[in-house]
């Protein structure tokens, strides 16, 4: 992989990388299309990264669909796909990881304590394999995007991180590979994530500036969905994820909700200075 990339770079071609775990949907394809527009070559990586799953998480049931993934990726403008095996990525005695010690302690890091260590480690390895100029990430995984920026900043990694908007189903549910696991009833209930964000956003637009109030509004809506079990709902500082007493700077309203074993996340940013625009 690296030889291919380095040869192209030596010829002056720019390279975009889109890291994924496969089971591609329009969210992934939006990243691939953006890369294809902005870079000469686009490498999609497809790797279900075992070290970002906790012991009781869905590694074994995570959706896989390599055949259709390659077709979709190429159709969206990818020029290469990198699909390494677990053995290629990890030595049996691997012992070095990328650990971030601030941003990763909040939100998803609370219920998934080794998740971001796994994500940062694999993304750095994928950068080393694909040697991209730019890498594309979705804002659905907002915390992950912040961590990517922090990693390239703190480790002087010469890759530009591009963050792109959440792509949603027509009814507003954020697209996710995990949506395939939802039963009919859970799929209907899952719209509560977007409804909760919308209700809190409306309250914010009407002048509510207390994060706890906005969290409460979102919670009330999600609790009405029979199959939903809240992991967290948090309204925090959008830059460093710390606690906010009052929204006087951009805030992130983020949530994670289980539908039986399927954990979905979503978020929105509330910006006081954008008011009235
Ligand atoms: P995943 O395959 O879930 O690890 O996601 C790979 C990349 O696609 C990450 O940068 C995600 O943030 C991004 N992504 C996943 N779902 C969406 C979505 N609905 N909208 C935009 N980006 C997404």
PDB file of C-alpha atoms and ligand atoms in Angstrom:
ATOM      1  CA  UNK A   1       0.000   0.000   0.000  1.00  0.00           C
ATOM      2  CA  UNK A   2       2.705   2.440   1.014  1.00  0.00           C
ATOM      3  CA  UNK A   3       4.780   1.821  -2.102  1.00  0.00           C
ATOM      4  CA  UNK A   4       1.775   2.555  -4.309  1.00  0.00           C
ATOM      5  CA  UNK A   5       1.035   5.786  -2.454  1.00  0.00           C
ATOM      6  CA  UNK A   6       4.598   6.968  -2.322  1.00  0.00           C
ATOM      7  CA  UNK A   7       5.072   6.383  -6.020  1.00  0.00           C
ATOM      8  CA  UNK A   8       1.996   8.487  -6.808  1.00  0.00           C
ATOM      9  CA  UNK A   9       3.084  11.202  -4.425  1.00  0.00           C
ATOM     10  CA  UNK A  10       6.499  11.267  -6.080  1.00  0.00           C
ATOM     11  CA  UNK A  11       4.644  11.915  -9.357  1.00  0.00           C
ATOM     12  CA  UNK A  12       3.003  14.941  -7.697  1.00  0.00           C
ATOM     13  CA  UNK A  13      -0.426  13.352  -7.119  1.00  0.00           C
ATOM     14  CA  UNK A  14      -2.334  14.308  -3.982  1.00  0.00           C
ATOM     15  CA  UNK A  15      -3.880  11.516  -1.905  1.00  0.00           C
ATOM     16  CA  UNK A  16      -7.064  11.479   0.157  1.00  0.00           C
ATOM     17  CA  UNK A  17      -7.763   8.749   2.670  1.00  0.00           C
ATOM     18  CA  UNK A  18     -11.209   7.728   3.929  1.00  0.00           C
ATOM     19  CA  UNK A  19     -10.929   5.316   6.869  1.00  0.00           C
ATOM     20  CA  UNK A  20     -14.014   3.096   7.363  1.00  0.00           C
ATOM     21  CA  UNK A  21     -15.090  -0.174   8.914  1.00  0.00           C
ATOM     22  CA  UNK A  22     -17.075  -1.110   5.807  1.00  0.00           C
ATOM     23  CA  UNK A  23     -20.807  -1.777   5.384  1.00  0.00           C
ATOM     24  CA  UNK A  24     -20.700   1.450   3.425  1.00  0.00           C
ATOM     25  CA  UNK A  25     -23.660   3.828   3.225  1.00  0.00           C
ATOM     26  CA  UNK A  26     -24.285   7.372   1.988  1.00  0.00           C
ATOM     27  CA  UNK A  27     -22.429   8.821   4.999  1.00  0.00           C
ATOM     28  CA  UNK A  28     -19.233   7.076   3.917  1.00  0.00           C
ATOM     29  CA  UNK A  29     -19.901   7.854   0.256  1.00  0.00           C
ATOM     30  CA  UNK A  30     -20.166  11.585   1.011  1.00  0.00           C
ATOM     31  CA  UNK A  31     -16.622  11.442   2.411  1.00  0.00           C
ATOM     32  CA  UNK A  32     -15.355   9.488  -0.599  1.00  0.00           C
ATOM     33  CA  UNK A  33     -16.969  11.943  -3.023  1.00  0.00           C
ATOM     34  CA  UNK A  34     -15.445  14.918  -1.205  1.00  0.00           C
ATOM     35  CA  UNK A  35     -12.015  13.310  -1.322  1.00  0.00           C
ATOM     36  CA  UNK A  36     -12.433  12.455  -5.007  1.00  0.00           C
ATOM     37  CA  UNK A  37     -13.263  16.106  -5.688  1.00  0.00           C
ATOM     38  CA  UNK A  38     -10.351  17.495  -3.712  1.00  0.00           C
ATOM     39  CA  UNK A  39      -7.597  14.911  -4.239  1.00  0.00           C
ATOM     40  CA  UNK A  40      -6.089  13.206  -7.294  1.00  0.00           C
ATOM     41  CA  UNK A  41      -6.345   9.754  -5.688  1.00  0.00           C
ATOM     42  CA  UNK A  42      -8.737   8.503  -3.032  1.00  0.00           C
ATOM     43  CA  UNK A  43      -7.958   5.483  -0.909  1.00  0.00           C
ATOM     44  CA  UNK A  44     -10.835   3.994   1.066  1.00  0.00           C
ATOM     45  CA  UNK A  45      -9.673   1.794   3.890  1.00  0.00           C
ATOM     46  CA  UNK A  46     -11.990  -0.959   5.081  1.00  0.00           C
ATOM     47  CA  UNK A  47     -10.917  -2.568   8.318  1.00  0.00           C
ATOM     48  CA  UNK A  48     -13.003  -3.715  11.252  1.00  0.00           C
ATOM     49  CA  UNK A  49     -10.551  -2.796  13.933  1.00  0.00           C
ATOM     50  CA  UNK A  50     -10.722  -5.319  16.779  1.00  0.00           C
ATOM     51  CA  UNK A  51      -8.839  -3.153  19.275  1.00  0.00           C
ATOM     52  CA  UNK A  52     -11.469  -0.419  19.286  1.00  0.00           C
ATOM     53  CA  UNK A  53     -14.158  -2.821  20.501  1.00  0.00           C
ATOM     54  CA  UNK A  54     -14.556  -3.555  24.199  1.00  0.00           C
ATOM     55  CA  UNK A  55     -14.898  -7.138  25.476  1.00  0.00           C
ATOM     56  CA  UNK A  56     -18.719  -7.088  25.495  1.00  0.00           C
ATOM     57  CA  UNK A  57     -19.210  -5.076  22.318  1.00  0.00           C
ATOM     58  CA  UNK A  58     -20.351  -6.035  18.831  1.00  0.00           C
ATOM     59  CA  UNK A  59     -17.074  -6.985  17.097  1.00  0.00           C
ATOM     60  CA  UNK A  60     -18.330 -10.411  15.984  1.00  0.00           C
ATOM     61  CA  UNK A  61     -21.698  -9.154  14.763  1.00  0.00           C
ATOM     62  CA  UNK A  62     -20.478  -5.916  13.162  1.00  0.00           C
ATOM     63  CA  UNK A  63     -21.965  -5.843   9.619  1.00  0.00           C
ATOM     64  CA  UNK A  64     -19.631  -6.969   6.822  1.00  0.00           C
ATOM     65  CA  UNK A  65     -20.264  -6.594   3.098  1.00  0.00           C
ATOM     66  CA  UNK A  66     -16.981  -6.423   1.222  1.00  0.00           C
ATOM     67  CA  UNK A  67     -18.386  -7.216  -2.208  1.00  0.00           C
ATOM     68  CA  UNK A  68     -20.826  -4.356  -2.344  1.00  0.00           C
ATOM     69  CA  UNK A  69     -18.461  -2.055  -0.413  1.00  0.00           C
ATOM     70  CA  UNK A  70     -15.855  -2.134  -3.180  1.00  0.00           C
ATOM     71  CA  UNK A  71     -18.455  -1.401  -5.829  1.00  0.00           C
ATOM     72  CA  UNK A  72     -19.927   1.482  -3.831  1.00  0.00           C
ATOM     73  CA  UNK A  73     -16.508   2.949  -3.024  1.00  0.00           C
ATOM     74  CA  UNK A  74     -15.367   2.858  -6.645  1.00  0.00           C
ATOM     75  CA  UNK A  75     -18.722   4.247  -7.801  1.00  0.00           C
ATOM     76  CA  UNK A  76     -18.229   7.237  -5.492  1.00  0.00           C
ATOM     77  CA  UNK A  77     -14.774   7.961  -6.930  1.00  0.00           C
ATOM     78  CA  UNK A  78     -12.296   5.914  -4.901  1.00  0.00           C
ATOM     79  CA  UNK A  79      -9.231   4.886  -6.869  1.00  0.00           C
ATOM     80  CA  UNK A  80      -8.047   2.259  -4.397  1.00  0.00           C
ATOM     81  CA  UNK A  81      -9.341   0.267  -1.468  1.00  0.00           C
ATOM     82  CA  UNK A  82      -7.075  -0.966   1.304  1.00  0.00           C
ATOM     83  CA  UNK A  83      -8.603  -3.904   3.170  1.00  0.00           C
ATOM     84  CA  UNK A  84      -5.873  -5.382   5.365  1.00  0.00           C
ATOM     85  CA  UNK A  85      -6.359  -8.482   7.498  1.00  0.00           C
ATOM     86  CA  UNK A  86      -6.118  -8.300  11.286  1.00  0.00           C
ATOM     87  CA  UNK A  87      -2.826 -10.215  11.021  1.00  0.00           C
ATOM     88  CA  UNK A  88      -1.420  -7.618   8.611  1.00  0.00           C
ATOM     89  CA  UNK A  89      -2.357  -4.793  10.954  1.00  0.00           C
ATOM     90  CA  UNK A  90      -1.327  -6.255  14.296  1.00  0.00           C
ATOM     91  CA  UNK A  91       1.587  -8.399  15.396  1.00  0.00           C
ATOM     92  CA  UNK A  92       0.520 -11.003  17.913  1.00  0.00           C
ATOM     93  CA  UNK A  93       2.658  -9.193  20.495  1.00  0.00           C
ATOM     94  CA  UNK A  94       1.822  -5.580  19.542  1.00  0.00           C
ATOM     95  CA  UNK A  95       2.431  -3.345  22.556  1.00  0.00           C
ATOM     96  CA  UNK A  96       2.511   0.280  21.393  1.00  0.00           C
ATOM     97  CA  UNK A  97      -0.702   2.350  21.203  1.00  0.00           C
ATOM     98  CA  UNK A  98      -1.731   5.977  20.697  1.00  0.00           C
ATOM     99  CA  UNK A  99      -3.336   7.183  23.921  1.00  0.00           C
ATOM    100  CA  UNK A 100      -5.006  10.583  24.226  1.00  0.00           C
ATOM    101  CA  UNK A 101      -5.503  11.709  27.794  1.00  0.00           C
ATOM    102  CA  UNK A 102      -8.046  14.531  27.827  1.00  0.00           C
ATOM    103  CA  UNK A 103     -10.752  14.553  25.141  1.00  0.00           C
ATOM    104  CA  UNK A 104     -11.045  10.774  25.191  1.00  0.00           C
ATOM    105  CA  UNK A 105     -12.124  10.791  28.853  1.00  0.00           C
ATOM    106  CA  UNK A 106     -15.539  12.300  28.053  1.00  0.00           C
ATOM    107  CA  UNK A 107     -18.725  11.132  26.299  1.00  0.00           C
ATOM    108  CA  UNK A 108     -18.132   7.808  24.503  1.00  0.00           C
ATOM    109  CA  UNK A 109     -14.843   7.405  26.382  1.00  0.00           C
ATOM    110  CA  UNK A 110     -16.754   6.935  29.637  1.00  0.00           C
ATOM    111  CA  UNK A 111     -18.669   3.874  28.510  1.00  0.00           C
ATOM    112  CA  UNK A 112     -15.953   2.701  26.062  1.00  0.00           C
ATOM    113  CA  UNK A 113     -12.695   3.324  27.963  1.00  0.00           C
ATOM    114  CA  UNK A 114     -10.313   1.708  25.426  1.00  0.00           C
ATOM    115  CA  UNK A 115     -12.240   2.689  22.296  1.00  0.00           C
ATOM    116  CA  UNK A 116     -10.347   5.815  21.313  1.00  0.00           C
ATOM    117  CA  UNK A 117      -6.976   4.237  22.008  1.00  0.00           C
ATOM    118  CA  UNK A 118      -7.956   1.634  19.411  1.00  0.00           C
ATOM    119  CA  UNK A 119      -9.274   4.221  16.956  1.00  0.00           C
ATOM    120  CA  UNK A 120      -6.245   6.520  17.149  1.00  0.00           C
ATOM    121  CA  UNK A 121      -3.817   3.629  16.924  1.00  0.00           C
ATOM    122  CA  UNK A 122      -5.456   2.154  13.843  1.00  0.00           C
ATOM    123  CA  UNK A 123      -5.852   5.509  12.101  1.00  0.00           C
ATOM    124  CA  UNK A 124      -2.191   6.359  12.626  1.00  0.00           C
ATOM    125  CA  UNK A 125      -1.279   2.941  11.199  1.00  0.00           C
ATOM    126  CA  UNK A 126      -3.617   3.529   8.240  1.00  0.00           C
ATOM    127  CA  UNK A 127      -1.983   6.924   7.682  1.00  0.00           C
ATOM    128  CA  UNK A 128       1.412   5.239   7.707  1.00  0.00           C
ATOM    129  CA  UNK A 129       0.191   2.746   5.104  1.00  0.00           C
ATOM    130  CA  UNK A 130      -1.639   5.172   2.817  1.00  0.00           C
ATOM    131  CA  UNK A 131       0.525   8.315   3.337  1.00  0.00           C
ATOM    132  CA  UNK A 132      -2.347  10.710   2.588  1.00  0.00           C
ATOM    133  CA  UNK A 133      -2.299  14.490   2.217  1.00  0.00           C
ATOM    134  CA  UNK A 134      -5.837  14.692   3.610  1.00  0.00           C
ATOM    135  CA  UNK A 135      -8.080  12.381   5.586  1.00  0.00           C
ATOM    136  CA  UNK A 136     -11.877  12.611   5.691  1.00  0.00           C
ATOM    137  CA  UNK A 137     -14.045  12.060   8.768  1.00  0.00           C
ATOM    138  CA  UNK A 138     -17.755  12.461   9.466  1.00  0.00           C
ATOM    139  CA  UNK A 139     -19.146  14.734  12.159  1.00  0.00           C
ATOM    140  CA  UNK A 140     -21.482  11.970  13.277  1.00  0.00           C
ATOM    141  CA  UNK A 141     -18.447  10.845  15.265  1.00  0.00           C
ATOM    142  CA  UNK A 142     -17.781  14.352  16.559  1.00  0.00           C
ATOM    143  CA  UNK A 143     -15.543  13.296  19.445  1.00  0.00           C
ATOM    144  CA  UNK A 144     -13.521  11.111  17.085  1.00  0.00           C
ATOM    145  CA  UNK A 145     -13.020  14.096  14.767  1.00  0.00           C
ATOM    146  CA  UNK A 146     -11.739  16.218  17.689  1.00  0.00           C
ATOM    147  CA  UNK A 147      -9.364  13.424  18.621  1.00  0.00           C
ATOM    148  CA  UNK A 148      -8.042  13.169  15.058  1.00  0.00           C
ATOM    149  CA  UNK A 149      -7.264  16.878  15.064  1.00  0.00           C
ATOM    150  CA  UNK A 150      -5.577  16.553  18.436  1.00  0.00           C
ATOM    151  CA  UNK A 151      -3.509  13.558  17.319  1.00  0.00           C
ATOM    152  CA  UNK A 152      -2.182  15.187  14.146  1.00  0.00           C
ATOM    153  CA  UNK A 153      -1.461  18.374  16.086  1.00  0.00           C
ATOM    154  CA  UNK A 154       0.278  16.772  19.051  1.00  0.00           C
ATOM    155  CA  UNK A 155       2.214  14.143  17.083  1.00  0.00           C
ATOM    156  CA  UNK A 156       3.107  16.447  14.138  1.00  0.00           C
ATOM    157  CA  UNK A 157       1.454  14.149  11.616  1.00  0.00           C
ATOM    158  CA  UNK A 158       1.482  15.861   8.197  1.00  0.00           C
ATOM    159  CA  UNK A 159      -2.145  15.015   7.317  1.00  0.00           C
ATOM    160  CA  UNK A 160      -4.940  17.554   6.995  1.00  0.00           C
ATOM    161  CA  UNK A 161      -8.129  16.419   8.752  1.00  0.00           C
ATOM    162  CA  UNK A 162     -11.336  17.284   6.887  1.00  0.00           C
ATOM    163  CA  UNK A 163     -14.626  17.040   8.810  1.00  0.00           C
ATOM    164  CA  UNK A 164     -17.924  16.712   6.922  1.00  0.00           C
ATOM    165  CA  UNK A 165     -21.599  16.902   7.965  1.00  0.00           C
ATOM    166  CA  UNK A 166     -23.778  14.060   9.227  1.00  0.00           C
ATOM    167  CA  UNK A 167     -25.728  12.352   6.441  1.00  0.00           C
ATOM    168  CA  UNK A 168     -29.230  11.291   7.500  1.00  0.00           C
ATOM    169  CA  UNK A 169     -32.022   9.007   6.355  1.00  0.00           C
ATOM    170  CA  UNK A 170     -35.078  10.858   4.982  1.00  0.00           C
ATOM    171  CA  UNK A 171     -36.735  10.778   8.435  1.00  0.00           C
ATOM    172  CA  UNK A 172     -33.628  12.239  10.103  1.00  0.00           C
ATOM    173  CA  UNK A 173     -31.949   9.162  11.595  1.00  0.00           C
ATOM    174  CA  UNK A 174     -28.178   9.506  11.186  1.00  0.00           C
ATOM    175  CA  UNK A 175     -26.910   6.849   8.797  1.00  0.00           C
ATOM    176  CA  UNK A 176     -24.845   4.168  10.482  1.00  0.00           C
ATOM    177  CA  UNK A 177     -23.698   0.684   9.561  1.00  0.00           C
ATOM    178  CA  UNK A 178     -25.272  -0.415  12.848  1.00  0.00           C
ATOM    179  CA  UNK A 179     -28.757   0.714  11.748  1.00  0.00           C
ATOM    180  CA  UNK A 180     -28.992  -2.621   9.880  1.00  0.00           C
ATOM    181  CA  UNK A 181     -29.294  -4.370  13.230  1.00  0.00           C
ATOM    182  CA  UNK A 182     -32.424  -2.488  14.285  1.00  0.00           C
ATOM    183  CA  UNK A 183     -35.725  -4.347  14.371  1.00  0.00           C
ATOM    184  CA  UNK A 184     -38.736  -2.639  12.812  1.00  0.00           C
ATOM    185  CA  UNK A 185     -39.872  -1.355  16.184  1.00  0.00           C
ATOM    186  CA  UNK A 186     -36.391  -0.159  17.179  1.00  0.00           C
ATOM    187  CA  UNK A 187     -35.982   1.574  13.810  1.00  0.00           C
ATOM    188  CA  UNK A 188     -39.197   3.466  14.458  1.00  0.00           C
ATOM    189  CA  UNK A 189     -38.084   4.374  17.982  1.00  0.00           C
ATOM    190  CA  UNK A 190     -34.588   5.400  16.796  1.00  0.00           C
ATOM    191  CA  UNK A 191     -35.934   8.613  15.310  1.00  0.00           C
ATOM    192  CA  UNK A 192     -36.100   9.833  18.916  1.00  0.00           C
ATOM    193  CA  UNK A 193     -32.387  10.690  18.718  1.00  0.00           C
ATOM    194  CA  UNK A 194     -32.950  13.316  16.038  1.00  0.00           C
ATOM    195  CA  UNK A 195     -36.221  14.439  17.637  1.00  0.00           C
ATOM    196  CA  UNK A 196     -34.399  14.972  20.928  1.00  0.00           C
ATOM    197  CA  UNK A 197     -31.646  17.013  19.249  1.00  0.00           C
ATOM    198  CA  UNK A 198     -34.238  19.053  17.350  1.00  0.00           C
ATOM    199  CA  UNK A 199     -36.287  19.797  20.474  1.00  0.00           C
ATOM    200  CA  UNK A 200     -33.206  20.913  22.393  1.00  0.00           C
ATOM    201  CA  UNK A 201     -32.052  23.005  19.430  1.00  0.00           C
ATOM    202  CA  UNK A 202     -35.440  24.694  19.292  1.00  0.00           C
ATOM    203  CA  UNK A 203     -35.282  25.512  23.004  1.00  0.00           C
ATOM    204  CA  UNK A 204     -31.764  26.858  22.484  1.00  0.00           C
ATOM    205  CA  UNK A 205     -32.965  29.028  19.599  1.00  0.00           C
ATOM    206  CA  UNK A 206     -35.729  30.312  21.878  1.00  0.00           C
ATOM    207  CA  UNK A 207     -33.107  31.476  24.351  1.00  0.00           C
ATOM    208  CA  UNK A 208     -32.462  28.509  26.663  1.00  0.00           C
ATOM    209  CA  UNK A 209     -28.777  28.666  27.627  1.00  0.00           C
ATOM    210  CA  UNK A 210     -28.560  26.144  30.456  1.00  0.00           C
ATOM    211  CA  UNK A 211     -26.933  22.894  29.296  1.00  0.00           C
ATOM    212  CA  UNK A 212     -28.680  20.821  32.014  1.00  0.00           C
ATOM    213  CA  UNK A 213     -32.087  22.071  30.784  1.00  0.00           C
ATOM    214  CA  UNK A 214     -31.284  21.127  27.199  1.00  0.00           C
ATOM    215  CA  UNK A 215     -30.078  17.697  28.303  1.00  0.00           C
ATOM    216  CA  UNK A 216     -33.317  17.274  30.219  1.00  0.00           C
ATOM    217  CA  UNK A 217     -35.422  18.194  27.169  1.00  0.00           C
ATOM    218  CA  UNK A 218     -33.556  15.628  25.070  1.00  0.00           C
ATOM    219  CA  UNK A 219     -33.819  12.989  27.804  1.00  0.00           C
ATOM    220  CA  UNK A 220     -37.572  13.422  28.141  1.00  0.00           C
ATOM    221  CA  UNK A 221     -38.069  12.712  24.453  1.00  0.00           C
ATOM    222  CA  UNK A 222     -35.812   9.672  24.359  1.00  0.00           C
ATOM    223  CA  UNK A 223     -37.404   8.182  27.457  1.00  0.00           C
ATOM    224  CA  UNK A 224     -40.714   8.092  25.601  1.00  0.00           C
ATOM    225  CA  UNK A 225     -39.310   5.603  23.065  1.00  0.00           C
ATOM    226  CA  UNK A 226     -40.033   2.165  24.480  1.00  0.00           C
ATOM    227  CA  UNK A 227     -36.958   0.330  23.191  1.00  0.00           C
ATOM    228  CA  UNK A 228     -34.419   3.105  23.936  1.00  0.00           C
ATOM    229  CA  UNK A 229     -31.939   2.938  26.826  1.00  0.00           C
ATOM    230  CA  UNK A 230     -29.817   6.045  27.325  1.00  0.00           C
ATOM    231  CA  UNK A 231     -26.057   5.657  27.630  1.00  0.00           C
ATOM    232  CA  UNK A 232     -25.408   9.400  27.898  1.00  0.00           C
ATOM    233  CA  UNK A 233     -26.819  12.777  26.933  1.00  0.00           C
ATOM    234  CA  UNK A 234     -24.339  15.595  27.329  1.00  0.00           C
ATOM    235  CA  UNK A 235     -24.255  19.263  26.482  1.00  0.00           C
ATOM    236  CA  UNK A 236     -20.627  20.362  26.791  1.00  0.00           C
ATOM    237  CA  UNK A 237     -17.979  22.664  25.363  1.00  0.00           C
ATOM    238  CA  UNK A 238     -17.733  21.912  21.624  1.00  0.00           C
ATOM    239  CA  UNK A 239     -13.978  22.462  21.537  1.00  0.00           C
ATOM    240  CA  UNK A 240     -12.657  20.554  24.520  1.00  0.00           C
ATOM    241  CA  UNK A 241     -15.777  18.636  25.685  1.00  0.00           C
ATOM    242  CA  UNK A 242     -15.491  20.029  29.211  1.00  0.00           C
ATOM    243  CA  UNK A 243     -18.548  20.835  31.337  1.00  0.00           C
ATOM    244  CA  UNK A 244     -20.368  24.051  30.542  1.00  0.00           C
ATOM    245  CA  UNK A 245     -22.409  25.955  33.115  1.00  0.00           C
ATOM    246  CA  UNK A 246     -23.939  28.233  30.509  1.00  0.00           C
ATOM    247  CA  UNK A 247     -23.824  28.260  26.708  1.00  0.00           C
ATOM    248  CA  UNK A 248     -21.788  31.378  26.044  1.00  0.00           C
ATOM    249  CA  UNK A 249     -19.604  29.678  23.438  1.00  0.00           C
ATOM    250  CA  UNK A 250     -20.272  26.815  20.966  1.00  0.00           C
ATOM    251  CA  UNK A 251     -21.695  23.782  22.725  1.00  0.00           C
ATOM    252  CA  UNK A 252     -21.958  20.180  21.624  1.00  0.00           C
ATOM    253  CA  UNK A 253     -25.140  18.309  22.412  1.00  0.00           C
ATOM    254  CA  UNK A 254     -24.174  14.665  22.042  1.00  0.00           C
ATOM    255  CA  UNK A 255     -25.997  11.466  22.870  1.00  0.00           C
ATOM    256  CA  UNK A 256     -25.575   7.719  22.800  1.00  0.00           C
ATOM    257  CA  UNK A 257     -28.555   5.416  23.082  1.00  0.00           C
ATOM    258  CA  UNK A 258     -28.877   1.643  23.115  1.00  0.00           C
ATOM    259  CA  UNK A 259     -31.624  -0.226  21.315  1.00  0.00           C
ATOM    260  CA  UNK A 260     -31.063  -3.582  22.973  1.00  0.00           C
ATOM    261  CA  UNK A 261     -27.446  -4.347  21.903  1.00  0.00           C
ATOM    262  CA  UNK A 262     -27.257  -1.727  19.164  1.00  0.00           C
ATOM    263  CA  UNK A 263     -25.665   1.508  20.330  1.00  0.00           C
ATOM    264  CA  UNK A 264     -26.343   4.596  18.220  1.00  0.00           C
ATOM    265  CA  UNK A 265     -24.833   8.070  18.551  1.00  0.00           C
ATOM    266  CA  UNK A 266     -25.809  11.488  17.241  1.00  0.00           C
ATOM    267  CA  UNK A 267     -25.019  15.123  17.996  1.00  0.00           C
ATOM    268  CA  UNK A 268     -25.504  18.726  17.042  1.00  0.00           C
ATOM    269  CA  UNK A 269     -23.540  21.904  17.695  1.00  0.00           C
ATOM    270  CA  UNK A 270     -25.287  24.891  19.308  1.00  0.00           C
ATOM    271  CA  UNK A 271     -23.528  28.152  18.497  1.00  0.00           C
ATOM    272  CA  UNK A 272     -24.660  31.298  20.319  1.00  0.00           C
ATOM    273  CA  UNK A 273     -22.977  33.613  17.803  1.00  0.00           C
ATOM    274  CA  UNK A 274     -24.865  31.981  14.927  1.00  0.00           C
ATOM    275  CA  UNK A 275     -28.164  33.039  16.431  1.00  0.00           C
ATOM    276  CA  UNK A 276     -30.456  34.955  14.140  1.00  0.00           C
ATOM    277  CA  UNK A 277     -28.461  34.063  10.995  1.00  0.00           C
TER     278      UNK A 277
HETATM  279  P1  LIG B   1     -17.314   3.856  10.401  1.00  0.00           P
HETATM  280  O1  LIG B   1     -17.276   2.943   9.206  1.00  0.00           O
HETATM  281  O2  LIG B   1     -18.600   3.839  11.125  1.00  0.00           O
HETATM  282  O3  LIG B   1     -16.103   3.692  11.274  1.00  0.00           O
HETATM  283  O4  LIG B   1     -17.226   5.339   9.827  1.00  0.00           O
HETATM  284  C1  LIG B   1     -16.205   5.725   8.943  1.00  0.00           C
HETATM  285  C2  LIG B   1     -16.294   7.208   8.715  1.00  0.00           C
HETATM  286  O5  LIG B   1     -17.566   7.538   8.170  1.00  0.00           O
HETATM  287  C3  LIG B   1     -16.151   8.036  10.006  1.00  0.00           C
HETATM  288  O6  LIG B   1     -15.391   9.191   9.730  1.00  0.00           O
HETATM  289  C4  LIG B   1     -17.572   8.386  10.318  1.00  0.00           C
HETATM  290  O7  LIG B   1     -17.699   9.581  11.069  1.00  0.00           O
HETATM  291  C5  LIG B   1     -18.152   8.556   8.941  1.00  0.00           C
HETATM  292  N1  LIG B   1     -19.606   8.408   8.979  1.00  0.00           N
HETATM  293  C6  LIG B   1     -20.310   7.356   9.467  1.00  0.00           C
HETATM  294  N2  LIG B   1     -21.633   7.609   9.393  1.00  0.00           N
HETATM  295  C7  LIG B   1     -21.769   8.855   8.880  1.00  0.00           C
HETATM  296  C8  LIG B   1     -22.872   9.700   8.563  1.00  0.00           C
HETATM  297  N3  LIG B   1     -24.123   9.315   8.778  1.00  0.00           N
HETATM  298  N4  LIG B   1     -22.622  10.920   8.041  1.00  0.00           N
HETATM  299  C9  LIG B   1     -21.357  11.333   7.827  1.00  0.00           C
HETATM  300  N5  LIG B   1     -20.269  10.588   8.095  1.00  0.00           N
HETATM  301  C10 LIG B   1     -20.466   9.367   8.601  1.00  0.00           C
END
